[in-house]
Amino acid sequence: MNELTILKPDDWHLHFRDGDLLQETVPATARCFARAIVMPNLVPPVTNAEMALNYKKRILAASPTPAAETEPFSPLMTIYLTNTTSVEDIKSAKQAGITAAKFYPAGATTNSDAAVSQIDSLYPIFEAMAKHSLPLLIHGEVTDNDIDIFDREAIFIDRNLTKLARNFPELKIVLEHITTREAVDFINESSSNIAATITPQHLLFNRNDLLVGGIKPHNFCLPILKRDIHQQALRKAVISGSKKFFLGTDSAPHAKHRKESACGCAGCYSAWSAIELYAEIFEELSILSKLEAFASTHGADFYQLPRNTETITLIKKDWSVPEEIALPDGNPIVPFYAGQSLSWQLK
Ligand code: NCD
Ligand code: ZN
């Protein structure tokens, strides 16, 4: 097969950042995705509908002009749950067309200091979200100091998520960027209201790719890459073709000097090669025929949004991901998979 045409995909989890950086990140994603769910972990975080709508305007201002007779890129906005989120915030978010609300455990990842330390304290908010049909997006890791970083996702599921799902059967929940066998099992065993996104890095790599032969800061993201058995479980999840798993790149840009540092930031900037990376993996797994469902229909169906009608075409052609990209402020950034070769290219 030398050409693959699929319905235009959507990215159900990414980070655009703000300010000048939008000139870089938004066109990169609009290149091949029709829509993207935009994470709210700015500084300060996007905590209500008004902030989210203003952020949306800034994203739209940075979006490329669509080619004739094609749909413009559409950002789907989220709000960030904090200790001061109110039931009123949820109601107005829904009314304003906000797509979802994001739960970060305090201290779990980049810019999560404003987040909630006790998930139970959000139960009235989850109740309102279920009532108003606002999906809950979860960064599923505990942050207790005594819990090993490689166990944080599995323990979050065990301690928090199982109970949450049981208490709010009507609430739609997406467990974001899953990394473990435990997460795959949890999703498979739960109701159709619960789904998960999977990133390219967690399908392509395991922790050896982070740590063997020297630390590879550009493969450092959270949740951290796990051991091979977990990578294989994620691969099995996409091979299964289950509707409960869909594309979410977690593209998360950090300038080169912030990644290549004594205390390097977590996040992989994968937007410029996103759909091509997934195509590479799906071809390796001999499931290219399942790429369209994973990338373009499962997510839309879960969020009860219309499927895209435009298409994209990938052609079989070797190319290399650039070693560096210049950010609008002049700083370089190293994209995910830099310098490595991919065999599919967007036409
Ligand atoms: C994300 C970021 O940089 O904003 N980093 C990451 O490693 N994935 C935050 C997140 O999604 O955890
Ligand atoms: Zn993320």
Coordinates of C-alpha atoms and ligand atoms in Angstrom, one line a residue:
M1 CA 0.0 0.0 0.0
N2 CA 1.4 3.4 -1.0
E3 CA -1.4 5.7 -0.1
L4 CA -3.8 5.8 2.7
T5 CA -6.8 8.1 2.8
I6 CA -8.7 8.5 6.1
L7 CA -11.3 10.8 7.5
K8 CA -9.5 13.8 8.9
P9 CA -8.4 12.9 12.4
D10 CA -8.8 14.9 15.7
D11 CA -6.3 15.2 18.5
W12 CA -8.2 14.5 21.7
H13 CA -5.5 15.8 24.1
L14 CA -2.7 18.4 23.6
H15 CA -1.0 21.5 24.9
F16 CA -0.8 24.6 22.8
R17 CA 0.6 26.9 25.5
D18 CA 0.0 30.7 24.9
G19 CA 1.3 33.9 23.5
D20 CA 3.8 33.8 20.6
L21 CA 4.1 30.1 21.0
L22 CA 0.7 29.7 19.5
Q23 CA 2.2 30.8 16.1
E24 CA 4.2 27.6 16.2
T25 CA 1.9 25.1 17.9
V26 CA -1.5 25.8 16.3
P27 CA -0.4 25.5 12.6
A28 CA 1.5 22.4 13.5
T29 CA -1.7 20.7 14.7
A30 CA -4.0 22.3 12.2
R31 CA -1.8 20.7 9.5
C32 CA -3.5 17.4 9.9
F33 CA -6.2 17.6 12.6
A34 CA -9.7 19.1 12.2
R35 CA -10.2 19.5 16.0
A36 CA -8.1 19.3 19.1
I37 CA -9.0 19.2 22.8
V38 CA -6.8 21.9 24.3
M39 CA -5.5 21.4 27.8
P40 CA -5.9 24.2 30.3
N41 CA -2.6 24.0 32.2
L42 CA -1.4 27.6 31.4
V43 CA 0.0 29.9 34.1
P44 CA -2.4 30.9 35.6
P45 CA -4.6 27.9 34.6
V46 CA -7.8 28.3 32.5
T47 CA -10.4 27.8 35.3
N48 CA -13.6 29.1 33.9
A49 CA -15.6 29.6 30.7
E50 CA -14.6 33.2 30.2
M51 CA -10.9 32.4 30.4
A52 CA -11.4 29.4 28.1
L53 CA -13.3 31.5 25.5
N54 CA -10.6 34.2 25.5
Y55 CA -7.9 31.5 25.1
K56 CA -9.9 30.1 22.2
K57 CA -9.9 33.5 20.5
R58 CA -6.1 33.6 20.8
I59 CA -5.8 30.1 19.3
L60 CA -8.1 31.0 16.5
A61 CA -6.1 34.1 15.7
A62 CA -3.0 31.9 15.3
S63 CA -4.8 29.3 13.2
P64 CA -3.9 29.1 9.5
T65 CA -6.4 30.4 6.9
P66 CA -8.1 27.2 5.6
A67 CA -7.6 26.3 1.9
A68 CA -10.6 27.1 -0.3
E69 CA -13.7 25.0 0.5
T70 CA -12.1 23.4 3.6
E71 CA -13.2 23.7 7.2
P72 CA -11.2 25.9 9.5
F73 CA -9.4 24.3 12.4
S74 CA -11.5 24.0 15.5
P75 CA -10.1 24.1 19.1
L76 CA -12.2 22.4 21.7
M77 CA -11.8 24.1 25.1
T78 CA -11.4 22.7 28.6
I79 CA -11.4 24.2 32.1
Y80 CA -9.1 23.3 34.9
L81 CA -10.6 22.0 38.2
T82 CA -9.3 23.6 41.3
N83 CA -10.4 23.8 45.0
T84 CA -12.5 26.8 44.1
T85 CA -14.3 25.4 41.1
S86 CA -18.0 25.9 41.7
V87 CA -21.2 24.2 40.5
E88 CA -21.9 27.5 38.7
D89 CA -18.6 27.3 36.9
I90 CA -19.6 23.9 35.5
K91 CA -23.0 25.1 34.4
S92 CA -21.6 28.2 32.7
A93 CA -18.9 26.1 31.0
K94 CA -21.5 23.8 29.5
Q95 CA -23.6 26.8 28.4
A96 CA -20.6 28.4 26.8
G97 CA -19.8 25.3 24.7
I98 CA -16.7 24.2 26.7
T99 CA -16.0 20.6 25.8
A100 CA -14.7 19.1 29.1
A101 CA -13.1 19.8 32.5
K102 CA -9.6 18.5 33.4
F103 CA -8.6 17.1 36.7
Y104 CA -4.9 17.1 37.6
P105 CA -3.8 15.9 41.0
A106 CA -1.8 18.7 42.6
G107 CA 1.9 18.5 41.6
A108 CA 1.4 15.7 39.1
T109 CA 2.9 17.4 36.1
T110 CA 3.7 20.6 34.3
N111 CA 1.8 23.6 35.8
S112 CA -0.4 21.5 38.1
D113 CA 0.3 23.4 41.3
A114 CA -3.1 25.0 41.3
A115 CA -4.8 21.6 41.2
V116 CA -6.7 19.7 43.8
S117 CA -5.0 17.6 46.4
Q118 CA -8.0 15.6 47.6
I119 CA -10.1 14.3 44.7
D120 CA -13.0 13.6 47.0
S121 CA -13.4 17.3 47.6
L122 CA -14.5 17.6 44.0
Y123 CA -17.4 15.2 44.3
P124 CA -20.1 18.0 44.2
I125 CA -18.4 19.2 41.0
F126 CA -18.4 15.7 39.5
E127 CA -22.1 15.5 40.3
A128 CA -22.7 18.8 38.5
M129 CA -20.6 17.6 35.5
A130 CA -22.7 14.4 35.3
K131 CA -25.9 16.4 35.4
H132 CA -24.8 18.8 32.7
S133 CA -23.0 16.2 30.6
L134 CA -19.6 17.8 30.8
P135 CA -17.0 15.0 30.4
L136 CA -14.2 14.7 33.0
L137 CA -10.6 14.3 31.7
I138 CA -8.2 12.9 34.1
H139 CA -4.5 12.9 34.6
G140 CA -4.4 9.6 36.4
E141 CA -1.5 9.6 38.8
V142 CA -1.2 9.8 42.6
T143 CA 1.5 12.2 43.7
D144 CA 2.4 10.9 47.2
N145 CA 6.1 11.2 47.7
D146 CA 6.3 7.6 48.9
I147 CA 4.8 6.2 45.8
D148 CA 7.3 5.1 43.1
I149 CA 6.9 7.2 39.9
F150 CA 6.4 4.0 37.9
D151 CA 3.5 2.9 40.1
R152 CA 1.6 6.2 40.2
E153 CA -0.9 5.5 37.5
A154 CA -1.8 2.0 38.7
I155 CA -2.3 3.2 42.2
F156 CA -4.4 6.1 41.1
I157 CA -6.7 3.7 39.3
D158 CA -6.9 1.4 42.4
R159 CA -7.3 4.1 45.0
N160 CA -9.3 6.8 43.2
L161 CA -10.6 6.0 39.8
T162 CA -12.5 2.7 40.5
K163 CA -14.5 4.5 43.2
L164 CA -15.1 7.6 41.1
A165 CA -16.4 5.5 38.2
R166 CA -18.7 3.6 40.6
N167 CA -20.0 6.7 42.2
F168 CA -20.7 8.5 39.0
P169 CA -21.9 6.0 36.4
E170 CA -23.5 8.7 34.3
L171 CA -20.3 10.8 34.1
K172 CA -18.2 10.5 30.9
I173 CA -14.6 10.0 31.9
V174 CA -11.5 10.0 29.7
L175 CA -8.3 8.6 31.4
E176 CA -5.7 10.6 29.5
H177 CA -2.5 9.4 28.0
I178 CA -2.6 5.9 29.6
T179 CA 0.6 4.1 30.1
T180 CA 0.0 0.8 31.9
R181 CA -1.6 -2.7 31.6
E182 CA -3.7 -1.8 34.6
A183 CA -5.1 1.2 32.8
V184 CA -5.9 -0.9 29.7
D185 CA -7.6 -3.5 31.9
F186 CA -9.6 -0.8 33.8
I187 CA -10.9 0.8 30.6
N188 CA -11.8 -2.6 29.0
E189 CA -13.7 -3.6 32.1
S190 CA -15.6 -0.4 32.6
S191 CA -18.8 1.0 31.1
S192 CA -19.1 2.7 27.7
N193 CA -18.9 6.1 29.5
I194 CA -15.2 5.5 30.2
A195 CA -12.5 5.8 27.5
A196 CA -8.8 6.6 27.2
T197 CA -6.4 8.4 25.0
I198 CA -3.1 6.9 23.9
T199 CA 0.0 8.9 22.8
P200 CA 2.5 8.0 20.1
Q201 CA 5.4 7.9 22.6
H202 CA 3.7 5.3 24.8
L203 CA 3.0 3.1 21.9
L204 CA 6.5 3.5 20.4
F205 CA 8.7 3.4 23.4
N206 CA 9.2 1.9 26.9
R207 CA 11.5 3.1 29.7
N208 CA 14.6 1.7 28.1
D209 CA 14.1 4.4 25.4
L210 CA 14.3 6.9 28.2
L211 CA 17.2 5.5 30.3
V212 CA 19.4 3.0 28.5
G213 CA 22.7 4.4 27.1
G214 CA 22.2 7.7 28.8
I215 CA 19.1 9.8 29.8
K216 CA 17.1 10.9 26.8
P217 CA 15.3 14.1 28.0
H218 CA 13.3 14.4 24.9
N219 CA 11.5 11.1 25.7
F220 CA 10.6 12.3 29.2
C221 CA 6.9 12.9 29.6
L222 CA 4.3 12.2 32.3
P223 CA 3.0 9.7 33.0
I224 CA 6.6 8.4 32.5
L225 CA 7.3 5.6 30.0
K226 CA 6.8 2.3 31.6
R227 CA 8.4 -1.2 31.2
D228 CA 7.9 -3.2 28.0
I229 CA 4.9 -5.3 29.3
H230 CA 2.9 -2.1 29.6
Q231 CA 3.9 -0.9 26.1
Q232 CA 2.7 -4.2 24.8
A233 CA -0.6 -3.9 26.6
L234 CA -1.2 -0.5 25.0
R235 CA -0.4 -2.0 21.6
K236 CA -2.9 -4.8 22.3
A237 CA -5.5 -2.2 23.1
V238 CA -5.1 -0.5 19.7
I239 CA -4.9 -3.8 18.0
S240 CA -8.2 -4.8 19.6
G241 CA -9.9 -1.9 17.7
S242 CA -12.0 -1.2 20.8
K243 CA -13.9 2.1 20.6
K244 CA -12.8 3.0 24.1
F245 CA -9.3 3.9 22.9
F246 CA -8.5 6.9 20.7
L247 CA -5.9 9.3 19.6
G248 CA -4.5 12.0 22.0
T249 CA -0.9 13.0 21.2
D250 CA -0.3 14.9 24.5
S251 CA 1.9 17.1 22.3
A252 CA 3.5 19.3 24.9
P253 CA 6.2 21.8 23.8
H254 CA 9.1 22.8 26.0
A255 CA 12.1 24.8 24.6
K256 CA 15.3 22.8 24.2
H257 CA 17.1 24.4 27.1
R258 CA 14.2 23.4 29.4
K259 CA 14.3 19.8 28.4
E260 CA 18.1 19.5 28.3
S261 CA 18.6 20.7 31.8
A262 CA 19.6 19.5 35.3
C263 CA 15.8 19.5 36.1
G264 CA 14.3 18.8 32.7
C265 CA 10.6 19.5 31.9
A266 CA 8.2 16.7 31.1
G267 CA 6.5 16.7 27.7
C268 CA 7.1 15.6 24.1
Y269 CA 6.4 18.0 21.2
S270 CA 5.0 15.6 18.6
A271 CA 2.6 17.8 16.6
W272 CA 4.7 18.0 13.4
S273 CA 4.8 14.3 13.0
A274 CA 1.7 13.2 14.9
I275 CA -0.4 11.3 12.4
E276 CA 2.7 10.0 10.7
L277 CA 4.0 8.5 14.0
Y278 CA 0.7 6.7 14.6
A279 CA 0.8 5.5 10.9
E280 CA 4.3 4.1 11.6
I281 CA 3.1 2.2 14.6
F282 CA -0.1 0.9 13.1
E283 CA 1.8 -0.3 10.1
E284 CA 4.3 -2.1 12.3
L285 CA 1.4 -3.8 14.1
S286 CA -0.2 -4.6 10.7
I287 CA -3.3 -2.7 11.6
L288 CA -3.2 0.3 9.2
S289 CA -6.8 -0.5 8.4
K290 CA -7.7 0.4 12.0
L291 CA -5.9 3.8 11.9
E292 CA -9.0 5.7 10.7
A293 CA -11.2 4.5 13.5
F294 CA -8.6 5.2 16.2
A295 CA -7.7 8.6 14.8
S296 CA -10.9 9.9 13.4
T297 CA -14.1 8.2 14.7
H298 CA -13.8 6.7 18.1
G299 CA -13.1 10.0 19.8
A300 CA -15.9 11.9 18.0
D301 CA -18.3 9.2 18.8
F302 CA -17.3 9.2 22.5
Y303 CA -17.7 13.0 22.8
Q304 CA -21.0 12.8 20.7
L305 CA -19.6 15.2 18.2
P306 CA -20.1 14.8 14.4
R307 CA -17.5 12.8 12.6
N308 CA -15.3 14.9 10.2
T309 CA -16.3 14.6 6.6
E310 CA -13.0 15.9 5.0
T311 CA -10.2 13.4 4.5
I312 CA -6.4 13.4 4.6
T313 CA -4.0 11.3 2.6
L314 CA -0.8 9.8 3.8
I315 CA 1.8 8.6 1.2
K316 CA 4.5 6.1 1.7
K317 CA 7.6 8.2 1.6
D318 CA 10.6 8.3 3.9
W319 CA 11.4 11.5 5.6
S320 CA 13.2 12.6 8.7
V321 CA 11.8 14.5 11.6
P322 CA 13.9 17.8 12.0
E323 CA 16.6 17.9 14.6
E324 CA 15.3 21.3 15.8
I325 CA 12.7 23.8 15.1
A326 CA 13.0 27.6 15.9
L327 CA 10.3 28.9 18.2
P328 CA 8.8 32.4 17.6
D329 CA 10.9 33.7 20.5
G330 CA 14.1 32.5 18.8
N331 CA 14.7 29.6 21.2
P332 CA 15.1 26.2 19.6
I333 CA 12.9 23.2 20.4
V334 CA 13.6 19.6 19.7
P335 CA 10.6 17.8 18.3
F336 CA 9.7 14.3 19.5
Y337 CA 11.4 11.7 17.3
A338 CA 14.0 14.3 16.1
G339 CA 16.4 13.1 13.5
Q340 CA 14.6 9.7 13.1
S341 CA 13.0 8.5 10.0
L342 CA 9.3 7.9 9.3
S343 CA 7.9 6.1 6.4
W344 CA 4.5 7.9 6.0
Q345 CA 4.1 11.5 5.1
L346 CA 1.0 13.7 4.9
K347 CA 0.3 14.5 1.3
Ligands
NCD1 C1 2.4 18.0 29.9 C2 2.8 19.5 29.7 O1 4.0 19.7 29.5 O2 2.0 20.4 29.8 N1 3.5 17.2 30.1 C3 3.6 15.9 29.9 O3 4.7 15.3 30.2 N2 2.7 15.2 29.4 C4 1.4 17.9 31.0 C5 0.7 16.6 31.1 O4 -0.1 16.2 30.2 O5 0.9 15.8 32.0
ZN2 ZN -1.1 16.4 28.6

